């Protein structure tokens, strides 16, 4: 395969979009998704995006006559991890649970964290930009929940670490889509 200098990606800029219902198709305008997609705001620059996978182990089955007759592979469960750094109601519900409630107290909105949090289910769209080029990940069904503890460090932005478990949809033989690296039809920022 020949080297292609235009097929490399520097994932320096990106956006996370969430739709509150599962099965949402890829947005018509990937650079500016419209409702029901909502931009989740600032996310971590230090660790912007990761797709983690568990499972997928292969086991070789055999008989007395043929020790290596067939392979079987377990199902994979994939998750997307990221940190929400915009402390607002969208982030609170993703981190503390879809059933987190808000009240007014001391002149502020206060989030009441549930003792048994419900995961936030919907669709996730991740846009990755590299200048005039970019690509995307489209997850039509995810379940978002807290991924780790909150840590405050005076030299870093505070964030809410979450993980989105990629779920399947009945009648669909794929779990997510990845857009190829290509030029955007509109310039970044327009």
CSV table of C-alpha atoms in Angstrom, one decimal:
chain,number,residue,atom,x,y,z
A,1,UNK,CA,0.0,0.0,0.0
A,2,UNK,CA,1.5,3.4,-1.0
A,3,UNK,CA,2.0,6.2,1.5
A,4,UNK,CA,-0.8,8.8,1.5
A,5,UNK,CA,0.1,11.9,3.5
A,6,UNK,CA,-3.5,13.2,3.1
A,7,UNK,CA,-4.9,10.1,4.9
A,8,UNK,CA,-3.5,10.9,8.3
A,9,UNK,CA,-5.5,12.6,11.0
A,10,UNK,CA,-4.6,15.0,13.8
A,11,UNK,CA,-7.6,14.9,16.1
A,12,UNK,CA,-7.0,18.3,17.6
A,13,UNK,CA,-10.6,19.6,17.4
A,14,UNK,CA,-13.9,17.8,17.8
A,15,UNK,CA,-17.5,17.9,19.0
A,16,UNK,CA,-19.8,15.5,20.8
A,17,UNK,CA,-23.5,15.6,19.9
A,18,UNK,CA,-26.2,13.7,21.7
A,19,UNK,CA,-29.8,13.0,20.6
A,20,UNK,CA,-32.3,11.9,23.3
A,21,UNK,CA,-33.9,9.2,21.2
A,22,UNK,CA,-32.2,6.1,19.8
A,23,UNK,CA,-31.9,5.4,16.1
A,24,UNK,CA,-31.2,9.0,15.0
A,25,UNK,CA,-29.6,8.9,11.5
A,26,UNK,CA,-26.3,10.7,10.6
A,27,UNK,CA,-27.1,14.5,10.6
A,28,UNK,CA,-27.6,16.0,7.1
A,29,UNK,CA,-25.0,18.7,7.9
A,30,UNK,CA,-22.2,16.9,9.9
A,31,UNK,CA,-20.5,20.2,10.6
A,32,UNK,CA,-23.5,21.7,12.3
A,33,UNK,CA,-26.0,19.0,13.3
A,34,UNK,CA,-29.6,20.3,13.9
A,35,UNK,CA,-32.2,19.3,16.4
A,36,UNK,CA,-32.6,16.8,17.9
A,37,UNK,CA,-28.8,16.7,18.1
A,38,UNK,CA,-27.4,18.8,21.0
A,39,UNK,CA,-23.7,19.8,21.3
A,40,UNK,CA,-22.5,18.4,24.7
A,41,UNK,CA,-20.1,21.4,25.0
A,42,UNK,CA,-16.5,21.5,26.1
A,43,UNK,CA,-14.8,18.1,26.4
A,44,UNK,CA,-11.3,17.1,27.5
A,45,UNK,CA,-8.3,18.1,25.3
A,46,UNK,CA,-6.0,15.8,27.3
A,47,UNK,CA,-7.9,12.7,26.5
A,48,UNK,CA,-10.5,13.7,23.9
A,49,UNK,CA,-11.8,10.4,22.6
A,50,UNK,CA,-11.4,6.7,23.0
A,51,UNK,CA,-13.2,3.6,21.7
A,52,UNK,CA,-12.6,0.7,24.1
A,53,UNK,CA,-13.5,-2.9,23.4
A,54,UNK,CA,-14.0,-5.9,25.7
A,55,UNK,CA,-14.7,-9.4,24.6
A,56,UNK,CA,-13.9,-10.7,21.1
A,57,UNK,CA,-11.9,-13.6,22.4
A,58,UNK,CA,-11.4,-16.4,20.0
A,59,UNK,CA,-11.6,-20.0,21.1
A,60,UNK,CA,-10.5,-22.9,19.0
A,61,UNK,CA,-12.8,-26.0,19.1
A,62,UNK,CA,-11.7,-29.4,18.1
A,63,UNK,CA,-12.5,-33.1,18.0
A,64,UNK,CA,-10.3,-36.1,18.6
A,65,UNK,CA,-9.7,-36.3,14.9
A,66,UNK,CA,-9.1,-32.6,14.3
A,67,UNK,CA,-7.9,-30.5,17.2
A,68,UNK,CA,-8.5,-27.3,15.3
A,69,UNK,CA,-11.8,-27.8,13.6
A,70,UNK,CA,-13.5,-24.4,14.2
A,71,UNK,CA,-13.0,-21.0,15.8
A,72,UNK,CA,-15.7,-19.3,17.8
A,73,UNK,CA,-15.5,-15.7,18.9
A,74,UNK,CA,-17.3,-14.0,21.8
A,75,UNK,CA,-19.3,-10.9,21.3
A,76,UNK,CA,-17.6,-7.5,21.7
A,77,UNK,CA,-18.9,-4.7,23.9
A,78,UNK,CA,-17.6,-1.3,22.9
A,79,UNK,CA,-17.6,1.9,24.9
A,80,UNK,CA,-16.7,5.5,24.1
A,81,UNK,CA,-15.0,7.4,26.9
A,82,UNK,CA,-14.7,11.1,27.3
A,83,UNK,CA,-14.8,13.9,29.9
A,84,UNK,CA,-17.5,16.5,29.9
A,85,UNK,CA,-16.0,19.8,31.0
A,86,UNK,CA,-19.0,22.1,30.7
A,87,UNK,CA,-20.7,21.9,34.0
A,88,UNK,CA,-24.3,22.2,32.9
A,89,UNK,CA,-27.6,20.2,33.1
A,90,UNK,CA,-26.7,18.0,30.0
A,91,UNK,CA,-23.4,17.0,31.7
A,92,UNK,CA,-25.0,16.5,35.1
A,93,UNK,CA,-27.6,14.1,33.6
A,94,UNK,CA,-25.0,12.1,31.7
A,95,UNK,CA,-22.8,11.8,34.8
A,96,UNK,CA,-25.2,11.5,37.7
A,97,UNK,CA,-28.1,9.9,35.8
A,98,UNK,CA,-31.0,10.6,33.5
A,99,UNK,CA,-33.2,10.6,36.6
A,100,UNK,CA,-31.2,13.4,38.4
A,101,UNK,CA,-33.6,16.2,39.4
A,102,UNK,CA,-33.1,19.9,39.7
A,103,UNK,CA,-34.6,22.3,42.3
A,104,UNK,CA,-34.1,25.9,43.2
A,105,UNK,CA,-32.2,26.5,46.5
A,106,UNK,CA,-30.2,29.4,47.7
A,107,UNK,CA,-31.0,31.3,44.5
A,108,UNK,CA,-29.4,28.6,42.3
A,109,UNK,CA,-30.4,25.6,40.4
A,110,UNK,CA,-29.3,22.5,42.4
A,111,UNK,CA,-28.9,19.0,41.0
A,112,UNK,CA,-30.2,16.2,43.3
A,113,UNK,CA,-28.2,13.1,42.5
A,114,UNK,CA,-30.3,9.9,42.6
A,115,UNK,CA,-29.3,7.0,44.9
A,116,UNK,CA,-30.0,4.6,41.9
A,117,UNK,CA,-29.0,6.5,38.8
A,118,UNK,CA,-30.6,5.6,35.4
A,119,UNK,CA,-28.3,5.7,32.4
A,120,UNK,CA,-28.9,8.3,29.8
A,121,UNK,CA,-29.9,6.5,26.5
A,122,UNK,CA,-30.0,8.0,23.1
A,123,UNK,CA,-27.7,8.5,20.0
A,124,UNK,CA,-24.2,9.9,19.9
A,125,UNK,CA,-22.4,11.6,17.0
A,126,UNK,CA,-18.7,12.5,17.3
A,127,UNK,CA,-17.2,14.9,14.8
A,128,UNK,CA,-13.4,15.0,14.5
A,129,UNK,CA,-11.8,17.9,12.6
A,130,UNK,CA,-8.3,18.4,11.2
A,131,UNK,CA,-8.3,21.7,9.3
A,132,UNK,CA,-10.5,21.4,6.3
A,133,UNK,CA,-10.5,17.6,6.6
A,134,UNK,CA,-12.5,15.5,9.1
A,135,UNK,CA,-14.3,12.3,9.9
A,136,UNK,CA,-17.0,11.2,12.3
A,137,UNK,CA,-18.4,8.3,14.4
A,138,UNK,CA,-22.1,7.7,14.5
A,139,UNK,CA,-23.6,5.6,17.3
A,140,UNK,CA,-27.3,5.2,16.8
A,141,UNK,CA,-27.8,3.7,20.3
A,142,UNK,CA,-25.7,4.4,23.4
A,143,UNK,CA,-26.2,4.3,27.2
A,144,UNK,CA,-24.2,7.0,28.9
A,145,UNK,CA,-23.1,6.8,32.6
A,146,UNK,CA,-20.4,7.8,35.0
A,147,UNK,CA,-17.1,6.3,34.1
A,148,UNK,CA,-14.8,7.4,36.9
A,149,UNK,CA,-14.5,9.6,40.0
A,150,UNK,CA,-14.4,13.4,39.8
A,151,UNK,CA,-10.9,14.8,40.6
A,152,UNK,CA,-10.1,18.4,41.1
A,153,UNK,CA,-6.6,19.5,40.1
A,154,UNK,CA,-5.7,23.2,40.3
A,155,UNK,CA,-3.6,22.9,37.0
A,156,UNK,CA,-6.3,21.2,34.9
A,157,UNK,CA,-9.9,21.9,34.0
A,158,UNK,CA,-12.4,19.9,36.1
A,159,UNK,CA,-14.4,17.3,34.2
A,160,UNK,CA,-17.1,14.7,34.5
A,161,UNK,CA,-15.7,11.4,33.1
A,162,UNK,CA,-18.4,9.4,31.3
A,163,UNK,CA,-18.6,6.3,29.1
A,164,UNK,CA,-21.1,5.6,26.4
A,165,UNK,CA,-21.8,1.9,26.0
A,166,UNK,CA,-22.5,1.2,22.3
A,167,UNK,CA,-25.7,-0.9,22.1
A,168,UNK,CA,-27.2,-2.7,19.2
A,169,UNK,CA,-30.6,-2.3,17.6
A,170,UNK,CA,-32.8,-5.1,16.6
A,171,UNK,CA,-32.8,-5.8,12.9
A,172,UNK,CA,-29.5,-4.0,12.4
A,173,UNK,CA,-26.4,-6.1,11.9
A,174,UNK,CA,-24.0,-3.2,12.7
A,175,UNK,CA,-23.5,-1.2,15.9
A,176,UNK,CA,-21.9,2.0,14.7
A,177,UNK,CA,-20.6,3.8,11.6
A,178,UNK,CA,-17.3,5.6,10.9
A,179,UNK,CA,-17.2,8.3,8.3
A,180,UNK,CA,-14.1,8.2,6.1
A,181,UNK,CA,-11.5,11.0,6.3
A,182,UNK,CA,-12.5,13.6,3.7
A,183,UNK,CA,-12.7,17.3,3.1
A,184,UNK,CA,-15.6,19.1,4.6
A,185,UNK,CA,-18.1,20.6,2.2
A,186,UNK,CA,-18.2,23.8,4.3
A,187,UNK,CA,-15.1,25.4,5.8
A,188,UNK,CA,-14.5,24.9,9.6
A,189,UNK,CA,-16.2,27.6,11.7
A,190,UNK,CA,-18.7,28.7,9.0
